[in-house]
Amino acid sequence: MNKKELQKIKEKALNDNIPIIMDDTLEVMEKYLKEKKPKRILEIGTAVGYSAICFTDFLSEDGVIDTIEREHERVIEAKENIKKAEVEEKINIFEGDAVEILPTLNNKYDAVFIDAAKGKYPFFLKEALRMINPNGIIFADNILYKGYVLSDYNKHKQRTAVRNLREYIKEVSENPELETKILEVGDGLAISKIKNNT
Ligand code: SAH
Ligand code: MG
């Protein structure tokens, strides 16, 4: 990967107010993924490709990332960025609404990164669980949403998002097949490991 280009991509994204993954969140994910060396990662919410480019560092040698983005302009920019960062052969972008694209995918993933419409997190979780490998790991970014999720906050235009993020936390916490941690890094990160029953 071209690190110098990555730095430029990051600076431009921050300048353009694109909500890219925060440094502390990325650091935590690196801790989980670098030793794991995933063969296949699924990302929901590409934006301009910043996080996907960062994740290529964690992949096994022949590993790939599938990433989904619905905004055409962002897809165009992501493709340019991926090319500049010299990681084209490691990232597949799917353009469209993840709610429509996910049910068409049938790959097995070692890691899933959920980072798109907060109101759809419970649906994204269901799809992630369908495609995750045993020993896989599911991350959900922005899970604490500026602190709204753990406060008694409930009367705002963002309440659907907050309700669905709470629903996500409830589901991953109650699912006996998962071992979940909620970390206060960045905007909140949920980490759910698939329990190995063997
Ligand atoms: N993962 C990126 C940031 C993603 S920002 C990074 O860290 O670099 C969230 C992105 O998800 C936005 O670009 C938004 O357009 C996209 N998005 C939101 N809802 C979506 C959906 N239902 N399907 C596909 N993309 C979606
Ligand atoms: Mg995010």
PDB file of C-alpha atoms and ligand atoms in Angstrom:
ATOM      1  CA  MET A   1       0.000   0.000   0.000  1.00  0.00           C
ATOM      2  CA  ASN A   2       1.082   3.533  -0.715  1.00  0.00           C
ATOM      3  CA  LYS A   3       1.115   5.166   2.748  1.00  0.00           C
ATOM      4  CA  LYS A   4       1.841   8.633   1.439  1.00  0.00           C
ATOM      5  CA  GLU A   5      -1.298   8.527  -0.707  1.00  0.00           C
ATOM      6  CA  LEU A   6      -3.257   7.131   2.235  1.00  0.00           C
ATOM      7  CA  GLN A   7      -2.325  10.177   4.291  1.00  0.00           C
ATOM      8  CA  LYS A   8      -3.539  12.501   1.514  1.00  0.00           C
ATOM      9  CA  ILE A   9      -6.795  10.556   1.186  1.00  0.00           C
ATOM     10  CA  LYS A  10      -7.339  10.861   4.934  1.00  0.00           C
ATOM     11  CA  GLU A  11      -6.700  14.604   4.951  1.00  0.00           C
ATOM     12  CA  LYS A  12      -9.053  15.227   2.036  1.00  0.00           C
ATOM     13  CA  ALA A  13     -11.800  13.092   3.607  1.00  0.00           C
ATOM     14  CA  LEU A  14     -11.534  14.992   6.899  1.00  0.00           C
ATOM     15  CA  ASN A  15     -11.607  18.273   5.007  1.00  0.00           C
ATOM     16  CA  ASP A  16     -14.737  17.173   3.143  1.00  0.00           C
ATOM     17  CA  ASN A  17     -16.396  16.138   6.417  1.00  0.00           C
ATOM     18  CA  ILE A  18     -16.605  12.472   5.445  1.00  0.00           C
ATOM     19  CA  PRO A  19     -17.091  10.475   8.679  1.00  0.00           C
ATOM     20  CA  ILE A  20     -14.060   8.198   8.259  1.00  0.00           C
ATOM     21  CA  ILE A  21     -12.986   5.744  10.932  1.00  0.00           C
ATOM     22  CA  MET A  22     -11.286   7.413  13.883  1.00  0.00           C
ATOM     23  CA  ASP A  23      -7.667   6.629  14.725  1.00  0.00           C
ATOM     24  CA  ASP A  24      -8.402   4.994  18.085  1.00  0.00           C
ATOM     25  CA  THR A  25     -11.126   2.800  16.543  1.00  0.00           C
ATOM     26  CA  LEU A  26      -8.754   1.707  13.788  1.00  0.00           C
ATOM     27  CA  GLU A  27      -6.094   0.893  16.377  1.00  0.00           C
ATOM     28  CA  VAL A  28      -8.463  -1.403  18.266  1.00  0.00           C
ATOM     29  CA  MET A  29      -9.490  -3.169  15.063  1.00  0.00           C
ATOM     30  CA  GLU A  30      -5.859  -3.591  14.106  1.00  0.00           C
ATOM     31  CA  LYS A  31      -5.231  -5.339  17.422  1.00  0.00           C
ATOM     32  CA  TYR A  32      -7.978  -7.872  16.665  1.00  0.00           C
ATOM     33  CA  LEU A  33      -7.312  -8.325  12.958  1.00  0.00           C
ATOM     34  CA  LYS A  34      -3.547  -8.183  12.454  1.00  0.00           C
ATOM     35  CA  GLU A  35      -2.973 -11.535  14.162  1.00  0.00           C
ATOM     36  CA  LYS A  36      -6.101 -13.030  12.652  1.00  0.00           C
ATOM     37  CA  LYS A  37      -5.043 -12.293   9.067  1.00  0.00           C
ATOM     38  CA  PRO A  38      -8.551 -12.416   7.555  1.00  0.00           C
ATOM     39  CA  LYS A  39      -8.961 -13.838   4.070  1.00  0.00           C
ATOM     40  CA  ARG A  40     -12.155 -11.956   3.420  1.00  0.00           C
ATOM     41  CA  ILE A  41     -13.598  -8.846   5.064  1.00  0.00           C
ATOM     42  CA  LEU A  42     -17.049  -7.386   4.440  1.00  0.00           C
ATOM     43  CA  GLU A  43     -17.502  -3.651   4.920  1.00  0.00           C
ATOM     44  CA  ILE A  44     -20.908  -1.949   4.878  1.00  0.00           C
ATOM     45  CA  GLY A  45     -20.336   1.769   4.130  1.00  0.00           C
ATOM     46  CA  THR A  46     -17.297   2.468   1.935  1.00  0.00           C
ATOM     47  CA  ALA A  47     -17.565   6.279   1.768  1.00  0.00           C
ATOM     48  CA  VAL A  48     -14.345   7.262  -0.072  1.00  0.00           C
ATOM     49  CA  GLY A  49     -12.527   4.021   0.689  1.00  0.00           C
ATOM     50  CA  TYR A  50     -10.372   5.189   3.585  1.00  0.00           C
ATOM     51  CA  SER A  51     -11.151   2.407   6.062  1.00  0.00           C
ATOM     52  CA  ALA A  52     -11.102  -0.286   3.370  1.00  0.00           C
ATOM     53  CA  ILE A  53      -7.651   0.846   2.257  1.00  0.00           C
ATOM     54  CA  CYS A  54      -6.463   0.735   5.887  1.00  0.00           C
ATOM     55  CA  PHE A  55      -7.880  -2.780   6.330  1.00  0.00           C
ATOM     56  CA  THR A  56      -5.850  -4.139   3.397  1.00  0.00           C
ATOM     57  CA  ASP A  57      -2.910  -4.052   5.816  1.00  0.00           C
ATOM     58  CA  PHE A  58      -4.593  -6.670   8.000  1.00  0.00           C
ATOM     59  CA  LEU A  59      -5.461  -9.158   5.236  1.00  0.00           C
ATOM     60  CA  SER A  60      -3.741 -12.455   4.544  1.00  0.00           C
ATOM     61  CA  GLU A  61      -1.589 -12.364   1.452  1.00  0.00           C
ATOM     62  CA  ASP A  62      -4.372 -13.314  -0.965  1.00  0.00           C
ATOM     63  CA  GLY A  63      -7.127 -11.676   1.089  1.00  0.00           C
ATOM     64  CA  VAL A  64      -9.875  -9.413  -0.245  1.00  0.00           C
ATOM     65  CA  ILE A  65     -12.365  -6.851   1.017  1.00  0.00           C
ATOM     66  CA  ASP A  66     -15.916  -6.553  -0.276  1.00  0.00           C
ATOM     67  CA  THR A  67     -17.338  -3.117   0.483  1.00  0.00           C
ATOM     68  CA  ILE A  68     -20.754  -1.563  -0.195  1.00  0.00           C
ATOM     69  CA  GLU A  69     -21.611   2.096  -0.868  1.00  0.00           C
ATOM     70  CA  ARG A  70     -24.849   3.593  -2.172  1.00  0.00           C
ATOM     71  CA  GLU A  71     -23.745   7.132  -3.100  1.00  0.00           C
ATOM     72  CA  HIS A  72     -22.463   7.225  -6.656  1.00  0.00           C
ATOM     73  CA  GLU A  73     -20.120  10.212  -6.139  1.00  0.00           C
ATOM     74  CA  ARG A  74     -18.479   8.455  -3.222  1.00  0.00           C
ATOM     75  CA  VAL A  75     -18.069   5.247  -5.186  1.00  0.00           C
ATOM     76  CA  ILE A  76     -16.262   7.197  -7.915  1.00  0.00           C
ATOM     77  CA  GLU A  77     -13.950   8.824  -5.392  1.00  0.00           C
ATOM     78  CA  ALA A  78     -13.379   5.547  -3.551  1.00  0.00           C
ATOM     79  CA  LYS A  79     -12.306   3.861  -6.780  1.00  0.00           C
ATOM     80  CA  GLU A  80      -9.842   6.674  -7.502  1.00  0.00           C
ATOM     81  CA  ASN A  81      -8.477   6.488  -3.968  1.00  0.00           C
ATOM     82  CA  ILE A  82      -8.084   2.721  -4.077  1.00  0.00           C
ATOM     83  CA  LYS A  83      -6.148   3.065  -7.294  1.00  0.00           C
ATOM     84  CA  LYS A  84      -3.901   5.782  -5.856  1.00  0.00           C
ATOM     85  CA  ALA A  85      -3.234   3.664  -2.780  1.00  0.00           C
ATOM     86  CA  GLU A  86      -2.290   0.758  -5.081  1.00  0.00           C
ATOM     87  CA  VAL A  87      -4.656  -1.762  -3.516  1.00  0.00           C
ATOM     88  CA  GLU A  88      -7.041  -2.270  -6.448  1.00  0.00           C
ATOM     89  CA  GLU A  89      -6.645  -6.030  -6.528  1.00  0.00           C
ATOM     90  CA  LYS A  90      -7.657  -6.305  -2.868  1.00  0.00           C
ATOM     91  CA  ILE A  91     -10.916  -4.324  -2.770  1.00  0.00           C
ATOM     92  CA  ASN A  92     -14.232  -5.004  -4.542  1.00  0.00           C
ATOM     93  CA  ILE A  93     -16.750  -2.168  -4.392  1.00  0.00           C
ATOM     94  CA  PHE A  94     -20.455  -2.934  -4.705  1.00  0.00           C
ATOM     95  CA  GLU A  95     -22.494   0.128  -5.601  1.00  0.00           C
ATOM     96  CA  GLY A  96     -26.023   0.258  -4.226  1.00  0.00           C
ATOM     97  CA  ASP A  97     -28.087   0.068  -1.061  1.00  0.00           C
ATOM     98  CA  ALA A  98     -26.657  -2.530   1.303  1.00  0.00           C
ATOM     99  CA  VAL A  99     -30.201  -3.550   2.193  1.00  0.00           C
ATOM    100  CA  GLU A 100     -30.560  -4.791  -1.381  1.00  0.00           C
ATOM    101  CA  ILE A 101     -26.987  -5.954  -1.998  1.00  0.00           C
ATOM    102  CA  LEU A 102     -26.358  -7.975   1.170  1.00  0.00           C
ATOM    103  CA  PRO A 103     -29.025 -10.621   0.450  1.00  0.00           C
ATOM    104  CA  THR A 104     -27.359 -11.250  -2.948  1.00  0.00           C
ATOM    105  CA  LEU A 105     -23.964 -12.013  -1.374  1.00  0.00           C
ATOM    106  CA  ASN A 106     -23.022 -15.538  -0.394  1.00  0.00           C
ATOM    107  CA  ASN A 107     -19.385 -15.325   0.590  1.00  0.00           C
ATOM    108  CA  LYS A 108     -17.957 -16.387   3.930  1.00  0.00           C
ATOM    109  CA  TYR A 109     -16.266 -13.593   5.855  1.00  0.00           C
ATOM    110  CA  ASP A 110     -13.713 -13.664   8.645  1.00  0.00           C
ATOM    111  CA  ALA A 111     -14.600 -10.125   9.663  1.00  0.00           C
ATOM    112  CA  VAL A 112     -17.476  -7.723   9.059  1.00  0.00           C
ATOM    113  CA  PHE A 113     -17.344  -3.957   9.616  1.00  0.00           C
ATOM    114  CA  ILE A 114     -20.749  -2.288   9.882  1.00  0.00           C
ATOM    115  CA  ASP A 115     -20.438   1.471   9.281  1.00  0.00           C
ATOM    116  CA  ALA A 116     -23.533   2.718   7.392  1.00  0.00           C
ATOM    117  CA  ALA A 117     -27.167   3.727   8.039  1.00  0.00           C
ATOM    118  CA  LYS A 118     -27.663   3.419  11.806  1.00  0.00           C
ATOM    119  CA  GLY A 119     -31.358   2.643  11.409  1.00  0.00           C
ATOM    120  CA  LYS A 120     -30.413  -0.531   9.542  1.00  0.00           C
ATOM    121  CA  TYR A 121     -27.933  -2.014  12.024  1.00  0.00           C
ATOM    122  CA  PRO A 122     -30.236  -4.877  13.157  1.00  0.00           C
ATOM    123  CA  PHE A 123     -30.704  -5.900   9.520  1.00  0.00           C
ATOM    124  CA  PHE A 124     -26.959  -5.622   8.820  1.00  0.00           C
ATOM    125  CA  LEU A 125     -26.331  -7.826  11.863  1.00  0.00           C
ATOM    126  CA  LYS A 126     -28.685 -10.501  10.572  1.00  0.00           C
ATOM    127  CA  GLU A 127     -26.861 -10.539   7.225  1.00  0.00           C
ATOM    128  CA  ALA A 128     -23.446 -10.482   8.914  1.00  0.00           C
ATOM    129  CA  LEU A 129     -24.386 -13.496  11.054  1.00  0.00           C
ATOM    130  CA  ARG A 130     -25.532 -15.371   7.953  1.00  0.00           C
ATOM    131  CA  MET A 131     -22.138 -14.911   6.266  1.00  0.00           C
ATOM    132  CA  ILE A 132     -19.646 -14.859   9.142  1.00  0.00           C
ATOM    133  CA  ASN A 133     -17.200 -17.750   9.537  1.00  0.00           C
ATOM    134  CA  PRO A 134     -16.869 -19.702  12.791  1.00  0.00           C
ATOM    135  CA  ASN A 135     -14.196 -17.758  14.694  1.00  0.00           C
ATOM    136  CA  GLY A 136     -15.190 -14.630  12.797  1.00  0.00           C
ATOM    137  CA  ILE A 137     -15.648 -11.200  14.285  1.00  0.00           C
ATOM    138  CA  ILE A 138     -18.248  -8.491  13.699  1.00  0.00           C
ATOM    139  CA  PHE A 139     -17.494  -4.817  14.382  1.00  0.00           C
ATOM    140  CA  ALA A 140     -20.117  -2.058  14.437  1.00  0.00           C
ATOM    141  CA  ASP A 141     -18.928   1.552  14.371  1.00  0.00           C
ATOM    142  CA  ASN A 142     -20.784   4.573  15.801  1.00  0.00           C
ATOM    143  CA  ILE A 143     -22.647   2.232  18.139  1.00  0.00           C
ATOM    144  CA  LEU A 144     -22.859   4.834  20.932  1.00  0.00           C
ATOM    145  CA  TYR A 145     -23.801   7.682  18.569  1.00  0.00           C
ATOM    146  CA  LYS A 146     -22.447  10.730  20.391  1.00  0.00           C
ATOM    147  CA  GLY A 147     -23.548   9.255  23.694  1.00  0.00           C
ATOM    148  CA  TYR A 148     -27.260   9.272  22.767  1.00  0.00           C
ATOM    149  CA  VAL A 149     -27.507   5.482  22.877  1.00  0.00           C
ATOM    150  CA  LEU A 150     -26.650   5.098  26.570  1.00  0.00           C
ATOM    151  CA  SER A 151     -28.462   8.228  27.757  1.00  0.00           C
ATOM    152  CA  ASP A 152     -32.217   8.634  28.212  1.00  0.00           C
ATOM    153  CA  TYR A 153     -32.241  10.656  25.040  1.00  0.00           C
ATOM    154  CA  ASN A 154     -35.322   9.833  22.988  1.00  0.00           C
ATOM    155  CA  LYS A 155     -36.948  12.922  21.531  1.00  0.00           C
ATOM    156  CA  HIS A 156     -35.085  14.017  18.501  1.00  0.00           C
ATOM    157  CA  LYS A 157     -35.156  13.421  14.797  1.00  0.00           C
ATOM    158  CA  GLN A 158     -32.406  10.829  15.295  1.00  0.00           C
ATOM    159  CA  ARG A 159     -34.567   8.663  17.525  1.00  0.00           C
ATOM    160  CA  THR A 160     -35.042   5.895  14.932  1.00  0.00           C
ATOM    161  CA  ALA A 161     -31.274   5.564  14.662  1.00  0.00           C
ATOM    162  CA  VAL A 162     -30.908   5.500  18.446  1.00  0.00           C
ATOM    163  CA  ARG A 163     -33.655   2.888  18.821  1.00  0.00           C
ATOM    164  CA  ASN A 164     -32.018   0.645  16.229  1.00  0.00           C
ATOM    165  CA  LEU A 165     -28.546   1.009  17.715  1.00  0.00           C
ATOM    166  CA  ARG A 166     -29.992   0.006  21.106  1.00  0.00           C
ATOM    167  CA  GLU A 167     -31.688  -2.946  19.420  1.00  0.00           C
ATOM    168  CA  TYR A 168     -28.333  -3.974  17.890  1.00  0.00           C
ATOM    169  CA  ILE A 169     -26.630  -3.868  21.301  1.00  0.00           C
ATOM    170  CA  LYS A 170     -29.442  -5.905  22.841  1.00  0.00           C
ATOM    171  CA  GLU A 171     -29.241  -8.542  20.116  1.00  0.00           C
ATOM    172  CA  VAL A 172     -25.470  -8.983  20.202  1.00  0.00           C
ATOM    173  CA  SER A 173     -25.495  -9.046  24.013  1.00  0.00           C
ATOM    174  CA  GLU A 174     -28.258 -11.638  24.273  1.00  0.00           C
ATOM    175  CA  ASN A 175     -27.108 -13.913  21.432  1.00  0.00           C
ATOM    176  CA  PRO A 176     -25.516 -16.970  23.138  1.00  0.00           C
ATOM    177  CA  GLU A 177     -23.273 -17.573  20.114  1.00  0.00           C
ATOM    178  CA  LEU A 178     -21.554 -14.209  20.514  1.00  0.00           C
ATOM    179  CA  GLU A 179     -19.131 -12.710  22.966  1.00  0.00           C
ATOM    180  CA  THR A 180     -19.576  -8.947  22.805  1.00  0.00           C
ATOM    181  CA  LYS A 181     -17.747  -5.897  24.081  1.00  0.00           C
ATOM    182  CA  ILE A 182     -18.846  -2.293  23.654  1.00  0.00           C
ATOM    183  CA  LEU A 183     -15.882   0.088  23.662  1.00  0.00           C
ATOM    184  CA  GLU A 184     -15.988   3.857  24.036  1.00  0.00           C
ATOM    185  CA  VAL A 185     -13.390   4.463  21.351  1.00  0.00           C
ATOM    186  CA  GLY A 186     -14.260   6.922  18.606  1.00  0.00           C
ATOM    187  CA  ASP A 187     -18.056   7.125  18.399  1.00  0.00           C
ATOM    188  CA  GLY A 188     -18.409   3.727  20.070  1.00  0.00           C
ATOM    189  CA  LEU A 189     -17.381   0.337  18.721  1.00  0.00           C
ATOM    190  CA  ALA A 190     -19.219  -2.959  19.256  1.00  0.00           C
ATOM    191  CA  ILE A 191     -17.016  -6.030  18.897  1.00  0.00           C
ATOM    192  CA  SER A 192     -18.731  -9.404  18.689  1.00  0.00           C
ATOM    193  CA  LYS A 193     -16.672 -12.567  18.443  1.00  0.00           C
ATOM    194  CA  ILE A 194     -18.332 -15.749  17.299  1.00  0.00           C
ATOM    195  CA  LYS A 195     -17.891 -18.227  20.132  1.00  0.00           C
ATOM    196  CA  ASN A 196     -16.010 -21.332  19.192  1.00  0.00           C
ATOM    197  CA  ASN A 197     -18.014 -24.246  20.577  1.00  0.00           C
ATOM    198  CA  THR A 198     -15.687 -27.012  19.447  1.00  0.00           C
TER     199      THR A 198
HETATM  200  N1  SAH B   1     -16.191   3.209   6.418  1.00  0.00           N
HETATM  201  C1  SAH B   1     -15.869   4.544   5.948  1.00  0.00           C
HETATM  202  C2  SAH B   1     -16.882   5.574   6.375  1.00  0.00           C
HETATM  203  C3  SAH B   1     -18.302   5.245   6.018  1.00  0.00           C
HETATM  204  S1  SAH B   1     -19.403   6.602   6.273  1.00  0.00           S
HETATM  205  C4  SAH B   1     -14.502   4.920   6.512  1.00  0.00           C
HETATM  206  O1  SAH B   1     -14.300   4.742   7.713  1.00  0.00           O
HETATM  207  O2  SAH B   1     -13.640   5.395   5.760  1.00  0.00           O
HETATM  208  C5  SAH B   1     -20.915   5.798   5.953  1.00  0.00           C
HETATM  209  C6  SAH B   1     -21.191   5.550   4.467  1.00  0.00           C
HETATM  210  O3  SAH B   1     -22.252   4.616   4.387  1.00  0.00           O
HETATM  211  C7  SAH B   1     -21.655   6.795   3.705  1.00  0.00           C
HETATM  212  O4  SAH B   1     -20.793   7.028   2.623  1.00  0.00           O
HETATM  213  C8  SAH B   1     -23.055   6.455   3.245  1.00  0.00           C
HETATM  214  O5  SAH B   1     -23.356   6.933   1.945  1.00  0.00           O
HETATM  215  C9  SAH B   1     -23.036   4.936   3.262  1.00  0.00           C
HETATM  216  N2  SAH B   1     -24.333   4.310   3.490  1.00  0.00           N
HETATM  217  C10 SAH B   1     -25.252   4.647   4.431  1.00  0.00           C
HETATM  218  N3  SAH B   1     -26.298   3.817   4.364  1.00  0.00           N
HETATM  219  C11 SAH B   1     -26.044   2.934   3.379  1.00  0.00           C
HETATM  220  C12 SAH B   1     -26.768   1.836   2.832  1.00  0.00           C
HETATM  221  N4  SAH B   1     -27.978   1.495   3.288  1.00  0.00           N
HETATM  222  N5  SAH B   1     -26.201   1.151   1.814  1.00  0.00           N
HETATM  223  C13 SAH B   1     -24.983   1.488   1.333  1.00  0.00           C
HETATM  224  N6  SAH B   1     -24.259   2.521   1.805  1.00  0.00           N
HETATM  225  C14 SAH B   1     -24.786   3.234   2.818  1.00  0.00           C
HETATM  226 MG    MG B   2     -18.196   5.299  11.371  1.00  0.00          MG
END
